[in-house]
Structures are given as structure tokens and as C-alpha cells.
mmCIF file of C-alpha atoms and ligand atoms in Angstrom:
data_model
loop_
_atom_site.group_PDB
_atom_site.id
_atom_site.type_symbol
_atom_site.label_atom_id
_atom_site.label_comp_id
_atom_site.label_asym_id
_atom_site.label_seq_id
_atom_site.Cartn_x
_atom_site.Cartn_y
_atom_site.Cartn_z
ATOM 1 C CA UNK A 1436 12.397 -10.491 -8.795
ATOM 2 C CA UNK A 1437 12.667 -7.602 -5.714
ATOM 3 C CA UNK A 1438 13.633 -4.352 -5.423
ATOM 4 C CA UNK A 1439 16.829 -3.404 -3.747
ATOM 5 C CA UNK A 1440 16.283 -1.142 -0.317
ATOM 6 C CA UNK A 1441 17.812 2.607 1.003
ATOM 7 C CA UNK A 1442 18.244 4.950 3.552
ATOM 8 C CA UNK A 1443 17.829 7.882 2.229
ATOM 9 C CA UNK A 1444 19.476 10.352 4.313
ATOM 10 C CA UNK A 1445 21.360 9.861 8.094
ATOM 11 C CA UNK A 1446 18.883 10.224 9.783
ATOM 12 C CA UNK A 1447 16.116 9.442 7.467
ATOM 13 C CA UNK A 1448 14.313 6.428 6.339
ATOM 14 C CA UNK A 1449 14.193 3.683 4.229
ATOM 15 C CA UNK A 1450 12.520 3.364 0.599
ATOM 16 C CA UNK A 1451 12.881 1.327 -2.227
ATOM 17 C CA UNK A 1452 14.801 2.374 -5.092
ATOM 18 C CA UNK A 1453 11.392 2.269 -7.164
ATOM 19 C CA UNK A 1454 8.675 4.210 -5.970
ATOM 20 C CA UNK A 1455 5.142 3.811 -7.269
ATOM 21 C CA UNK A 1456 3.647 6.672 -8.495
ATOM 22 C CA UNK A 1457 -0.028 7.793 -7.614
ATOM 23 C CA UNK A 1458 -0.504 10.839 -9.455
ATOM 24 C CA UNK A 1459 -2.244 9.875 -12.687
ATOM 25 C CA UNK A 1460 -4.520 7.147 -9.861
ATOM 26 C CA UNK A 1461 -7.371 9.129 -9.956
ATOM 27 C CA UNK A 1462 -7.361 9.095 -13.877
ATOM 28 C CA UNK A 1463 -7.264 5.559 -14.490
ATOM 29 C CA UNK A 1464 -10.869 4.537 -13.522
ATOM 30 C CA UNK A 1465 -10.087 1.472 -11.140
ATOM 31 C CA UNK A 1466 -12.928 -0.503 -8.973
ATOM 32 C CA UNK A 1467 -11.468 -0.098 -5.035
ATOM 33 C CA UNK A 1468 -10.193 -4.149 -5.198
ATOM 34 C CA UNK A 1469 -8.465 -3.840 -8.624
ATOM 35 C CA UNK A 1470 -6.736 -0.760 -7.356
ATOM 36 C CA UNK A 1471 -6.020 -2.735 -3.956
ATOM 37 C CA UNK A 1472 -4.255 -5.168 -6.635
ATOM 38 C CA UNK A 1473 -2.050 -3.113 -8.305
ATOM 39 C CA UNK A 1474 -0.764 -1.981 -5.059
ATOM 40 C CA UNK A 1475 -0.498 -5.669 -3.895
ATOM 41 C CA UNK A 1476 1.435 -6.540 -7.151
ATOM 42 C CA UNK A 1477 3.946 -3.971 -6.379
ATOM 43 C CA UNK A 1478 5.162 -4.438 -3.430
ATOM 44 C CA UNK A 1479 5.390 -7.906 -4.215
ATOM 45 C CA UNK A 1480 7.715 -6.665 -6.840
ATOM 46 C CA UNK A 1481 9.016 -4.787 -3.483
ATOM 47 C CA UNK A 1482 7.872 -1.065 -4.360
ATOM 48 C CA UNK A 1483 7.098 -0.192 -0.809
ATOM 49 C CA UNK A 1484 7.253 3.562 -0.811
ATOM 50 C CA UNK A 1485 4.081 5.188 -2.289
ATOM 51 C CA UNK A 1486 3.845 8.607 -3.796
ATOM 52 C CA UNK A 1487 0.739 11.206 -3.569
ATOM 53 C CA UNK A 1488 0.593 14.448 -3.441
ATOM 54 C CA UNK A 1489 -2.977 16.304 -2.202
ATOM 55 C CA UNK A 1490 -3.550 18.399 -5.048
ATOM 56 C CA UNK A 1491 -3.572 15.137 -7.165
ATOM 57 C CA UNK A 1492 -7.242 13.354 -6.093
ATOM 58 C CA UNK A 1493 -4.707 10.236 -5.394
ATOM 59 C CA UNK A 1494 -5.308 10.173 -1.663
ATOM 60 C CA UNK A 1495 -8.897 8.914 -1.017
ATOM 61 C CA UNK A 1496 -8.465 6.166 -3.805
ATOM 62 C CA UNK A 1497 -5.411 5.100 -2.043
ATOM 63 C CA UNK A 1498 -7.106 5.427 0.794
ATOM 64 C CA UNK A 1499 -10.489 3.154 -0.267
ATOM 65 C CA UNK A 1500 -8.316 0.704 -1.665
ATOM 66 C CA UNK A 1501 -5.945 0.338 1.574
ATOM 67 C CA UNK A 1502 -9.364 0.033 3.593
ATOM 68 C CA UNK A 1503 -9.687 -3.477 2.097
ATOM 69 C CA UNK A 1504 -6.701 -3.951 3.644
ATOM 70 C CA UNK A 1505 -5.059 -2.460 6.256
ATOM 71 C CA UNK A 1506 -2.591 -4.092 7.325
ATOM 72 C CA UNK A 1507 -0.454 -3.461 4.356
ATOM 73 C CA UNK A 1508 -0.070 -0.032 5.843
ATOM 74 C CA UNK A 1509 2.579 -1.333 8.060
ATOM 75 C CA UNK A 1510 4.496 -2.931 4.100
ATOM 76 C CA UNK A 1511 4.738 0.663 2.861
ATOM 77 C CA UNK A 1512 6.173 3.867 3.103
ATOM 78 C CA UNK A 1513 3.813 6.597 2.358
ATOM 79 C CA UNK A 1514 4.721 9.905 0.840
ATOM 80 C CA UNK A 1515 2.292 13.018 0.603
ATOM 81 C CA UNK A 1516 3.318 16.734 -0.584
ATOM 82 C CA UNK A 1517 1.272 19.712 0.025
ATOM 83 C CA UNK A 1518 1.814 23.385 -0.391
ATOM 84 C CA UNK A 1519 0.429 24.049 -3.824
ATOM 85 C CA UNK A 1520 -3.732 25.458 -3.704
ATOM 86 C CA UNK A 1521 -5.245 25.193 -7.115
ATOM 87 C CA UNK A 1522 -8.611 28.032 -7.433
ATOM 88 C CA UNK A 1523 -11.649 26.635 -6.748
ATOM 89 C CA UNK A 1524 -13.346 29.049 -8.333
ATOM 90 C CA UNK A 1525 -13.147 30.663 -11.867
ATOM 91 C CA UNK A 1526 -9.258 32.536 -11.668
ATOM 92 C CA UNK A 1527 -10.306 36.497 -12.356
ATOM 93 C CA UNK A 1528 -7.334 39.839 -12.290
ATOM 94 C CA UNK A 1529 -7.500 40.073 -8.640
ATOM 95 C CA UNK A 1530 -7.244 36.096 -7.351
ATOM 96 C CA UNK A 1531 -4.697 33.145 -8.558
ATOM 97 C CA UNK A 1532 -3.566 29.973 -7.532
ATOM 98 C CA UNK A 1533 -0.723 30.357 -5.848
ATOM 99 C CA UNK A 1534 1.127 28.273 -2.872
ATOM 100 C CA UNK A 1535 1.027 28.309 0.607
ATOM 101 C CA UNK A 1536 3.435 27.261 2.827
ATOM 102 C CA UNK A 1537 1.984 28.914 6.191
ATOM 103 C CA UNK A 1538 2.563 26.791 9.681
ATOM 104 C CA UNK A 1539 -2.118 26.405 9.458
ATOM 105 C CA UNK A 1540 -2.011 25.972 5.770
ATOM 106 C CA UNK A 1541 1.051 22.545 6.044
ATOM 107 C CA UNK A 1542 -0.276 21.479 8.991
ATOM 108 C CA UNK A 1543 -4.171 21.319 7.652
ATOM 109 C CA UNK A 1544 -3.426 19.544 4.211
ATOM 110 C CA UNK A 1545 -1.074 16.805 6.206
ATOM 111 C CA UNK A 1546 -3.560 16.339 8.648
ATOM 112 C CA UNK A 1547 -6.150 16.047 5.121
ATOM 113 C CA UNK A 1548 -4.049 14.015 3.781
ATOM 114 C CA UNK A 1549 -4.083 11.517 7.525
ATOM 115 C CA UNK A 1550 -7.933 11.791 6.823
ATOM 116 C CA UNK A 1551 -8.643 10.693 3.177
ATOM 117 C CA UNK A 1552 -5.987 7.511 3.543
ATOM 118 C CA UNK A 1553 -6.899 6.744 6.702
ATOM 119 C CA UNK A 1554 -4.046 6.356 7.559
ATOM 120 C CA UNK A 1555 -2.468 7.212 11.233
ATOM 121 C CA UNK A 1556 1.131 8.609 10.351
ATOM 122 C CA UNK A 1557 2.643 10.606 7.082
ATOM 123 C CA UNK A 1558 5.935 9.145 7.135
ATOM 124 C CA UNK A 1559 7.485 11.641 4.780
ATOM 125 C CA UNK A 1560 5.507 15.278 3.736
ATOM 126 C CA UNK A 1561 7.027 17.302 0.869
ATOM 127 C CA UNK A 1562 6.803 20.985 0.223
ATOM 128 C CA UNK A 1563 5.255 20.377 -3.557
ATOM 129 C CA UNK A 1564 6.960 23.804 -4.821
ATOM 130 C CA UNK A 1565 9.549 26.098 -3.925
ATOM 131 C CA UNK A 1566 7.096 28.997 -2.545
ATOM 132 C CA UNK A 1567 8.656 32.299 -3.201
ATOM 133 C CA UNK A 1568 6.859 33.435 -0.075
ATOM 134 C CA UNK A 1569 8.161 30.796 2.079
ATOM 135 C CA UNK A 1570 9.248 31.675 5.615
ATOM 136 C CA UNK A 1571 11.889 29.144 6.520
ATOM 137 C CA UNK A 1572 11.133 29.232 10.108
ATOM 138 C CA UNK A 1573 7.057 28.929 10.198
ATOM 139 C CA UNK A 1574 8.066 25.939 8.125
ATOM 140 C CA UNK A 1575 9.859 24.682 10.736
ATOM 141 C CA UNK A 1576 7.064 25.023 12.967
ATOM 142 C CA UNK A 1577 5.001 23.145 11.251
ATOM 143 C CA UNK A 1578 7.180 20.182 10.977
ATOM 144 C CA UNK A 1579 7.746 20.166 14.465
ATOM 145 C CA UNK A 1580 4.381 20.583 15.337
ATOM 146 C CA UNK A 1581 3.470 17.508 13.436
ATOM 147 C CA UNK A 1582 6.525 15.186 14.252
ATOM 148 C CA UNK A 1583 5.657 16.322 17.715
ATOM 149 C CA UNK A 1584 2.211 15.052 18.246
ATOM 150 C CA UNK A 1585 2.889 11.788 15.547
ATOM 151 C CA UNK A 1586 1.462 12.584 12.308
ATOM 152 C CA UNK A 1587 4.764 12.750 10.179
ATOM 153 C CA UNK A 1588 7.646 11.355 10.385
ATOM 154 C CA UNK A 1589 10.156 13.334 8.007
ATOM 155 C CA UNK A 1590 10.200 16.219 6.017
ATOM 156 C CA UNK A 1591 11.160 16.991 2.519
ATOM 157 C CA UNK A 1592 10.647 19.232 -0.167
ATOM 158 C CA UNK A 1593 10.105 18.721 -4.260
ATOM 159 C CA UNK A 1594 11.700 20.627 -6.845
ATOM 160 C CA UNK A 1595 13.512 22.828 -4.785
ATOM 161 C CA UNK A 1596 17.235 25.191 -6.012
ATOM 162 C CA UNK A 1597 19.830 24.274 -3.731
ATOM 163 C CA UNK A 1598 19.863 27.166 -2.023
ATOM 164 C CA UNK A 1599 16.475 27.133 -1.420
ATOM 165 C CA UNK A 1600 16.951 23.952 -0.015
ATOM 166 C CA UNK A 1601 19.948 25.193 2.003
ATOM 167 C CA UNK A 1602 17.663 27.994 3.509
ATOM 168 C CA UNK A 1603 15.117 25.045 4.482
ATOM 169 C CA UNK A 1604 17.865 23.084 5.656
ATOM 170 C CA UNK A 1605 19.278 25.196 7.585
ATOM 171 C CA UNK A 1606 15.999 25.294 9.829
ATOM 172 C CA UNK A 1607 14.806 22.329 10.034
ATOM 173 C CA UNK A 1608 15.951 18.603 8.894
ATOM 174 C CA UNK A 1609 15.211 17.951 5.562
ATOM 175 C CA UNK A 1610 15.166 13.539 4.294
ATOM 176 C CA UNK A 1611 14.798 14.454 0.580
ATOM 177 C CA UNK A 1612 14.602 16.950 -2.926
ATOM 178 C CA UNK A 1613 11.846 15.386 -5.296
ATOM 179 C CA UNK A 1614 12.859 16.896 -8.960
ATOM 180 C CA UNK A 1615 12.137 16.154 -12.225
ATOM 181 C CA UNK A 1616 15.284 14.175 -14.151
ATOM 182 C CA UNK A 1617 14.902 11.671 -17.700
ATOM 183 C CA UNK A 1618 16.974 11.379 -20.700
ATOM 184 C CA UNK A 1619 14.991 14.324 -22.224
ATOM 185 C CA UNK A 1620 15.355 16.526 -18.569
ATOM 186 C CA UNK A 1621 18.943 16.804 -17.554
ATOM 187 C CA UNK A 1622 18.701 20.286 -15.610
ATOM 188 C CA UNK A 1623 19.514 18.475 -11.790
ATOM 189 C CA UNK A 1624 23.173 16.841 -13.603
ATOM 190 C CA UNK A 1625 24.223 20.102 -14.081
ATOM 191 C CA UNK A 1626 23.018 22.824 -12.196
ATOM 192 C CA UNK A 1627 23.800 21.743 -8.514
ATOM 193 C CA UNK A 1628 20.501 20.337 -7.299
ATOM 194 C CA UNK A 1629 22.314 16.131 -7.498
ATOM 195 C CA UNK A 1630 25.857 17.330 -6.336
ATOM 196 C CA UNK A 1631 24.454 18.970 -2.905
ATOM 197 C CA UNK A 1632 21.922 15.770 -2.102
ATOM 198 C CA UNK A 1633 25.603 14.023 -2.881
ATOM 199 C CA UNK A 1634 27.202 16.301 -0.382
ATOM 200 C CA UNK A 1635 24.348 15.743 1.960
ATOM 201 C CA UNK A 1636 23.878 12.063 1.725
ATOM 202 C CA UNK A 1637 20.217 12.878 0.505
ATOM 203 C CA UNK A 1638 18.995 10.593 -2.395
ATOM 204 C CA UNK A 1639 16.719 12.335 -3.897
ATOM 205 C CA UNK A 1640 13.382 11.063 -5.382
ATOM 206 C CA UNK A 1641 12.817 11.144 -9.231
ATOM 207 C CA UNK A 1642 10.207 12.241 -11.255
ATOM 208 C CA UNK A 1643 8.779 11.886 -14.724
ATOM 209 C CA UNK A 1644 12.211 9.521 -15.377
ATOM 210 C CA UNK A 1645 10.927 8.416 -18.560
ATOM 211 C CA UNK A 1646 9.467 12.032 -19.425
ATOM 212 C CA UNK A 1647 5.542 11.360 -18.353
ATOM 213 C CA UNK A 1648 5.599 9.360 -21.521
ATOM 214 C CA UNK A 1649 6.728 11.898 -24.068
ATOM 215 C CA UNK A 1650 10.351 9.564 -24.779
ATOM 216 C CA UNK A 1651 8.342 7.112 -26.089
ATOM 217 C CA UNK A 1652 6.054 9.118 -28.052
ATOM 218 C CA UNK A 1653 7.800 12.750 -28.643
ATOM 219 C CA UNK A 1654 8.568 13.241 -32.574
ATOM 220 C CA UNK A 1655 11.472 16.400 -31.232
ATOM 221 C CA UNK A 1656 15.145 15.537 -33.107
ATOM 222 C CA UNK A 1657 15.659 14.736 -29.619
ATOM 223 C CA UNK A 1658 13.341 11.849 -28.998
ATOM 224 C CA UNK A 1659 13.603 9.792 -32.163
ATOM 225 C CA UNK A 1660 17.996 9.646 -31.052
ATOM 226 C CA UNK A 1661 17.237 8.606 -27.866
ATOM 227 C CA UNK A 1662 14.595 6.590 -28.558
ATOM 228 C CA UNK A 1663 17.219 5.025 -30.743
ATOM 229 C CA UNK A 1664 20.039 5.001 -28.550
ATOM 230 C CA UNK A 1665 17.806 3.140 -25.785
ATOM 231 C CA UNK A 1666 16.590 0.771 -28.389
ATOM 232 C CA UNK A 1667 20.505 -0.255 -29.817
ATOM 233 C CA UNK A 1668 21.454 -0.526 -25.442
ATOM 234 C CA UNK A 1669 18.119 -2.817 -24.895
ATOM 235 C CA UNK A 1670 19.409 -5.094 -27.711
ATOM 236 C CA UNK A 1671 23.435 -5.140 -26.276
ATOM 237 C CA UNK A 1672 22.002 -5.952 -22.505
ATOM 238 C CA UNK A 1673 19.361 -7.741 -23.224
ATOM 239 C CA UNK A 1674 16.122 -6.032 -21.437
ATOM 240 C CA UNK A 1675 13.818 -3.370 -22.615
ATOM 241 C CA UNK A 1676 14.665 0.434 -24.121
ATOM 242 C CA UNK A 1677 12.740 1.507 -20.608
ATOM 243 C CA UNK A 1678 14.343 -0.210 -18.946
ATOM 244 C CA UNK A 1679 17.836 1.843 -19.565
ATOM 245 C CA UNK A 1680 16.061 4.644 -19.025
ATOM 246 C CA UNK A 1681 15.685 3.584 -16.230
ATOM 247 C CA UNK A 1682 19.180 2.510 -15.124
ATOM 248 C CA UNK A 1683 20.471 5.960 -16.907
ATOM 249 C CA UNK A 1684 18.931 7.122 -14.189
ATOM 250 C CA UNK A 1685 19.028 4.784 -11.255
ATOM 251 C CA UNK A 1686 23.123 4.929 -11.987
ATOM 252 C CA UNK A 1687 23.724 8.633 -10.897
ATOM 253 C CA UNK A 1688 26.207 8.669 -7.235
ATOM 254 C CA UNK A 1689 23.836 10.233 -5.397
ATOM 255 C CA UNK A 1690 21.496 7.203 -5.102
ATOM 256 C CA UNK A 1691 17.939 8.233 -6.831
ATOM 257 C CA UNK A 1692 14.608 6.514 -5.648
ATOM 258 C CA UNK A 1693 13.029 6.217 -8.856
ATOM 259 C CA UNK A 1694 8.826 6.784 -8.804
ATOM 260 C CA UNK A 1695 7.060 5.386 -12.055
ATOM 261 C CA UNK A 1696 4.157 6.843 -13.166
ATOM 262 C CA UNK A 1697 2.278 4.076 -15.538
ATOM 263 C CA UNK A 1698 -0.764 2.600 -15.215
ATOM 264 C CA UNK A 1699 0.724 -0.739 -16.240
ATOM 265 C CA UNK A 1700 2.214 -2.756 -13.475
ATOM 266 C CA UNK A 1701 4.276 -4.358 -16.019
ATOM 267 C CA UNK A 1702 6.410 -1.224 -16.254
ATOM 268 C CA UNK A 1703 7.202 -1.290 -12.765
ATOM 269 C CA UNK A 1704 8.885 -4.604 -13.769
ATOM 270 C CA UNK A 1705 10.696 -3.152 -16.077
ATOM 271 C CA UNK A 1706 11.714 -0.340 -13.765
ATOM 272 C CA UNK A 1707 12.897 -3.008 -10.905
ATOM 273 C CA UNK A 1708 14.537 -4.403 -12.953
ATOM 274 C CA UNK A 1709 16.616 -1.468 -14.166
ATOM 275 C CA UNK A 1710 18.250 -1.438 -9.967
ATOM 276 C CA UNK A 1711 20.409 -4.566 -11.447
ATOM 277 C CA UNK A 1712 21.812 -2.731 -14.680
ATOM 278 C CA UNK A 1713 25.089 -1.319 -14.687
ATOM 279 C CA UNK A 1714 25.567 0.644 -17.522
ATOM 280 C CA UNK A 1715 29.293 1.018 -19.544
ATOM 281 C CA UNK A 1716 30.426 4.977 -19.393
ATOM 282 C CA UNK A 1717 30.213 4.984 -22.512
ATOM 283 C CA UNK A 1718 26.912 3.789 -22.686
ATOM 284 C CA UNK A 1719 25.607 6.089 -20.242
ATOM 285 C CA UNK A 1720 27.454 8.674 -22.032
ATOM 286 C CA UNK A 1721 25.763 7.561 -25.352
ATOM 287 C CA UNK A 1722 21.994 8.321 -23.648
ATOM 288 C CA UNK A 1723 23.937 11.751 -22.483
ATOM 289 C CA UNK A 1724 25.306 12.686 -25.908
ATOM 290 C CA UNK A 1725 21.595 12.135 -27.831
ATOM 291 C CA UNK A 1726 19.656 14.270 -25.204
ATOM 292 C CA UNK A 1727 22.352 17.094 -26.049
ATOM 293 C CA UNK A 1728 22.525 15.745 -29.035
ATOM 294 C CA UNK A 1729 26.488 16.891 -28.941
ATOM 295 C CA UNK A 1730 29.447 14.870 -28.031
ATOM 296 C CA UNK A 1731 31.111 15.761 -24.182
ATOM 297 C CA UNK A 1732 33.422 19.101 -24.715
HETATM 298 N N1 LIG B 3133 6.986 16.287 -7.081
HETATM 299 C C1 LIG B 3133 6.631 16.986 -8.638
HETATM 300 O O1 LIG B 3133 6.529 17.840 -8.835
HETATM 301 C C2 LIG B 3133 6.633 15.931 -9.130
HETATM 302 C C3 LIG B 3133 5.606 15.920 -10.357
HETATM 303 C C4 LIG B 3133 5.238 15.121 -11.391
HETATM 304 C C5 LIG B 3133 5.031 13.677 -11.282
HETATM 305 N N2 LIG B 3133 5.195 13.121 -9.677
HETATM 306 C C6 LIG B 3133 4.976 12.311 -9.403
HETATM 307 O O2 LIG B 3133 6.390 10.917 -10.330
HETATM 308 C C7 LIG B 3133 5.371 10.322 -10.293
HETATM 309 C C8 LIG B 3133 5.350 9.634 -12.024
HETATM 310 O O3 LIG B 3133 5.611 10.871 -12.706
HETATM 311 P P1 LIG B 3133 5.350 10.840 -14.547
HETATM 312 O O4 LIG B 3133 4.132 9.728 -14.309
HETATM 313 O O5 LIG B 3133 5.156 11.494 -15.054
HETATM 314 O O6 LIG B 3133 6.457 9.570 -14.774
HETATM 315 P P2 LIG B 3133 6.324 8.982 -16.227
HETATM 316 O O7 LIG B 3133 6.922 7.307 -15.835
HETATM 317 O O8 LIG B 3133 7.306 9.515 -16.922
HETATM 318 O O9 LIG B 3133 5.170 8.650 -17.323
HETATM 319 C C9 LIG B 3133 4.394 8.050 -17.369
HETATM 320 C C10 LIG B 3133 3.101 8.042 -18.268
HETATM 321 O O10 LIG B 3133 4.289 6.962 -19.231
HETATM 322 C C11 LIG B 3133 3.384 6.608 -19.906
HETATM 323 N N3 LIG B 3133 4.025 5.487 -20.647
HETATM 324 C C12 LIG B 3133 4.731 5.554 -22.435
HETATM 325 N N4 LIG B 3133 5.496 5.149 -22.211
HETATM 326 C C13 LIG B 3133 5.818 4.184 -21.382
HETATM 327 C C14 LIG B 3133 6.666 2.685 -21.314
HETATM 328 N N5 LIG B 3133 7.024 2.460 -21.764
HETATM 329 N N6 LIG B 3133 7.099 2.324 -19.698
HETATM 330 C C15 LIG B 3133 6.204 3.065 -18.945
HETATM 331 N N7 LIG B 3133 5.167 3.878 -18.612
HETATM 332 C C16 LIG B 3133 4.761 4.505 -20.401
HETATM 333 C C17 LIG B 3133 2.572 5.868 -19.029
HETATM 334 O O11 LIG B 3133 1.373 5.469 -19.486
HETATM 335 P P3 LIG B 3133 0.736 3.830 -18.965
HETATM 336 O O12 LIG B 3133 0.389 4.284 -17.909
HETATM 337 O O13 LIG B 3133 -0.377 3.614 -20.200
HETATM 338 O O14 LIG B 3133 1.910 3.343 -18.836
HETATM 339 C C18 LIG B 3133 2.519 7.216 -17.724
HETATM 340 O O15 LIG B 3133 1.493 8.184 -18.936
HETATM 341 C C19 LIG B 3133 3.833 10.366 -10.938
HETATM 342 O O16 LIG B 3133 3.448 9.595 -10.657
HETATM 343 C C20 LIG B 3133 4.149 11.317 -9.550
HETATM 344 O O17 LIG B 3133 4.173 10.465 -7.895
HETATM 345 C C21 LIG B 3133 5.936 14.070 -8.941
#
């Protein structure tokens, strides 16, 4: 079993179709050696793309594991994000968590990410969330500075609407938009986000493809109907319901890169298995119908 790869944008890097999500890593309380072995097992499956953010608290424990086998760095594409600033002091009416996409903040956070991971270059740096105060020219200047110094190779965004993407892309090349998509959350199918990715030949990165686990744990009418549908299709294709859920997301023509979030390597394996499944149209729409609660008009 291995993971196919794709070039995510015309001048962009090559990613594995399945990426390893590090959001929850710090909470797994693994020893550095066990963390390393998790990463090694993912690499053995061909999962070479790793997704971090400065606010996940994942960069330092990842760096600690990587320090045990530094040569693994060359086998990976490392993505991280910046722009969200949690409040370190208690919130008051005059101070709040905020976004910061100033040149100074972007450059400083990228440098801090490099330090924490113990690496020399970030493959792709994303602006984590659209900042209502973002100045596209200033972000472009920060990106140019980081590129020129060799600290970051490529840039992208996350959770951007098509018009926000268009604005920033008018000033600086972007290689991806990392967005939420799952059988439970389908907005990007209909709000222009994935249309834009197709138009620009940019592969989206997909977060919470299993709705953060709620697809298998929530007791809403939608989740129950989706589970029954996924189980029926799983029996038909001879794979797990999880694999069907991943296959449903992967099948979008924008060529998504799906980020897994599980601490279990078995779940990563179920995601890799999904890359070779092509759902029949009536099956893809059975999941869509279960999600929406009605047939196509
Ligand atoms: N750009 C953004 O704004 C943004 C936001 C959120 C996440 N992300 C990225 O996307 C990654 C994935 O997000 P996510 O963690 O929410 O993804 P997810 O794959 O939808 O959810 C993973 C969670 O679901 C649980 N789960 C329950 N049943 C499962 C099953 N059958 N198979 C697999 N997992 C199951 C996992 O628990 P177990 O560990 O016990 O399996 C884990 O806690 C993150 O790590 C992060 O890198 C980006």
C-alpha cells in the first residue's frame, strides 16, 4: 500500500494525497520515540506531507521526535500556519484573542516555527484564517522576505473565501487553500471555494474530513443517516465506513489532499486505501443525500 502524489499547483510542491495532521499531537502524550515511530509508519505508507500550525503546540514535540532521526526531514513536506494570536493573559473587555497578518508577525512566527521544529525550511506556510485587517501588499512583502531568505518555499491560505483568496493571489502566488470538508460539512462544494481551486488548478487541503470524529460519534439525524449510508457502501466496496468517507472527499475533481487527524496509524491506512476507490455516481450522491436530508432537486 502506498500513497499517490500530486503537484498541488502549477508551480507548487508535490504532496502525498493523504497528509498527516498534527493538531492533536501534543495531547497524545507520546514519548519522543513513540512520536518518531508514528511519523515513520506514516512515511512507510507514503504519507510524506505533514500539517502543523503555530498555535497547535505540535511543532516542538514534532521537532523533538525529528531530532532523533534528522535525515527524515528530506523525506517530508512540512506545512505550517500563522496568523492566529491566542491571548496569553486573561481576556478583558479591552483585549481579545486576535488575528495578526502584519509583516513583522508573519516573519517572526515563521522563524519561531523553524526553531521549534529544528528545520531550515518550511515547505508551505499558510495564513491560518482570513484577517479582516489583512493588507494584501504587506502579506506579499512578508512572503517575499521569507522566500528570499530561503526560510519558506511556498505560500498558501486556509479558510479563505474565494474573494479573499483572489485578493491575496493578486499580489503573491498561492499554492493551496486549506478548508473544512466532510460528509457532514459540505459548504465548499457549493460556495465557490472548490470551483476556484479547479479554475486555478490548485489542490485544496481538506481538514476534519471525518468532522473531527463526529461523523462516527454524533447522534444527530444527519450523522445517523450518514453512518447507515457509509456502512451500506462499505459492505458493497469491501472497505471500512471510514475509507468510504475519505473516498467521498477525495473524489472531488479539485484533487483534494486530505489531512488525517487520528492518533491511530490504522486510520491513516484507511485513508490511504480510499485513494484507490472510485465511488459510482449514485453512491457518491447517496452520501450527499444523507448529508442534506433530501434528494438532488
Ligand atoms: N486549517 C484549519 O483551520 C484546521 C482546522 C482543524 C484541523 N486542521 C488540520 O486538519 C487535521 C485533521 O483534522 P481533524 O483532527 O479534525 O480530522 P478528523 O480526521 O476529522 O478527526 C480526527 C478525530 O476523529 C477521531 N475519530 C473517531 N472515529 C474515527 C475513525 N473511524 N477514523 C479516524 N478518526 C476517528 C480521532 O480519534 P482517534 O485519534 O482516537 O482515532 C480524532 O480525534 C488536523 O490535525 C490539522 O492538521 C486544520
